[in-house]
C-alpha angles and dihedrals in degrees: 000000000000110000113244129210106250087251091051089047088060100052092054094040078064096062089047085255126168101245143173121210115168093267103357126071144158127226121197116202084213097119123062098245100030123194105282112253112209110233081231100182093343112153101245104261085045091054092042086055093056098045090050088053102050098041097036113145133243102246077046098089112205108251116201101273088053111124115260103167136024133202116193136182132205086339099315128102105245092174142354125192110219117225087263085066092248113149114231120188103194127215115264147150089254127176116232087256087059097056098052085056091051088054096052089038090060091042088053099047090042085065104048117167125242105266089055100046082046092048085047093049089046088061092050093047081054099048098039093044094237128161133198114236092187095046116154097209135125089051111260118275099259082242089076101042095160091072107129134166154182126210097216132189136157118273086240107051100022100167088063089086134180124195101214132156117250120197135211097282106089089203098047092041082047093051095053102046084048090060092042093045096041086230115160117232124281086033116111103226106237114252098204093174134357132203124216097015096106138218090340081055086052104050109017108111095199131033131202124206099223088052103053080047095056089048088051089048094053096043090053091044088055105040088239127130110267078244093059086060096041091048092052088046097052092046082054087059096254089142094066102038150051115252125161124233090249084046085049095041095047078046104063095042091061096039110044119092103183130258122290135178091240154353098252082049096054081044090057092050094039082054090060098033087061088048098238088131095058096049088048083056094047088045093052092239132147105258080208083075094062093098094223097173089065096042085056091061097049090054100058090039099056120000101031150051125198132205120191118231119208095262095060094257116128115235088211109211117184122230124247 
């Protein structure tokens, strides 16, 4: 296995990754026969549970306090994470070096990404026998292009998910998730994926509830799929970053161009809206010499985004 910086081995600790550090590394009880991970100074029932987890046989089906990932250092476990996403620090003899390894090893496996919590809350669905009755997939008929969903769960027991439809009202979408959820008032329900939402969905880590709303509200404002939004956020950079629903909002007036059936066609209009027809006109000049095809290429390399709707029209977006 590759050998990682310490910054890097966080990151994937994280993500549930298998990673070596030097002396730290991270285990994860994914395969069927994992690495072994030495007990190092583990107390003995401690030790016991770790062995039972990593050579756990086939007719011994995981619970939810089985291990699913392991952080050691300098030989010894610091911290595991159990497949309901609970974090265990085991007693152990540890070196101060150790523990403050243990510290940043519960801070990093408090904060999973997405695709770990998701690949935790799979395995639930599959050992408790649920099934999602809101489930988006298969992907909508594209007949049905407005589809969106969240994946929701309490904070505190993030792998027990519900795929459920929010709208465009942040109290009342907040409302339902809370009752869904069982989360008490004043507590933001957890969104660990979303459906229909498009690239921001994709590649967006960490989701808030008044965002994906507003995106709801402007989709609907506009008659656009709720993708079409979340492609044209994430080509503003909102994946990365941190805006606020007024900052999106403000955003996509000044951004949104219409829709239009083709480049070539917004270029035609851009073209007028400029005036450049009109001076040709005054001028006495072919509007046939106005090289639109070039101007079109200037426009979406430089001054405009597209993002292609399911019937083959273009929802045009102009760049900052």
């Amino acid at each position: 296995m590759t050998r990682s910086t310490q910054t890097d081995a966080w990151r994937l600790i994280r993500a549930c990754a298998d990673v070596t550090a030097g002396r730290l590394t991270g285990r994860c009880l994914r395969a069927v026969y994992p690495a072994p991970i030495p007990p190092g100074a583990l107390a003995p029932d401690a030790a016991r549970q770790l062995h039972d987890s990593i050579y756990r046989t086939g007719d011994t089906p995981a619970g939810p306090d089985s291990i699913w990932y392991v952080v050691s250092s300098d030989a010894t476990p610091v911290a595991w994470l159990t497949r309901n996403a609970t974090v265990i620090t085991p007693p152990a003899d540890r070196t101060s070096y150790q523990l403050d390894h243990q510290t940043k090893a519960v801070a990093a496996l408090s904060q999973l990404t997405r695709r770990a919590l998701q690949e935790l809350a799979v395995l639930r669905d599959v050992r408790e026998g649920r099934v999602h009755d809101q489930s988006p997939y298969p992907v909508p008929s594209p007949l049905d292009p407005f589809d969106t969903r969240v994946l929701a769960a309490h904070p505190a027991d993030p792998t027990l998910t519900f795929w459920t439809p929010i709208g465009a009202d942040l109290d009342t979408s907040r409302t339902h998730l809370a009752k869904l959820t069982g989360v008490p008032a004043g507590v933001e329900p957890l969104i660990v994926d979303t459906f229909g939402y498009g690239d921001y969905g994709r590649h967006r880590e960490v989701f808030d509830l008044p965002v994906l709303c507003t995106i709801e509200r402007l989709a609907a404002q506009q008659h656009l799929p709720a993708d079409v939004i979340g492609d044209w956020l994430d080509l503003a950079g909102a994946s990365r970053g941190n805006p606020t629903p007024e900052q999106i909002e403000a955003a996509f007036a000044d951004a949104f161009a219409g829709i239009h059936d083709t480049r070539r066609g917004f270029a035609g209009t851009e073209r007028d809206r400029r005036g450049w027809t009109a001076a040709l006109d005054a001028a006495g000049i072919p509007a046939s010499l106005f090289h639109l095809d070039a101007f079109t290429n200037h426009l979406f390399g430089a001054d405009a985004h597209e993002v292609r709707l399911h019937d083959g029209r273009i929802a045009v977006f102009r760049r900052p």
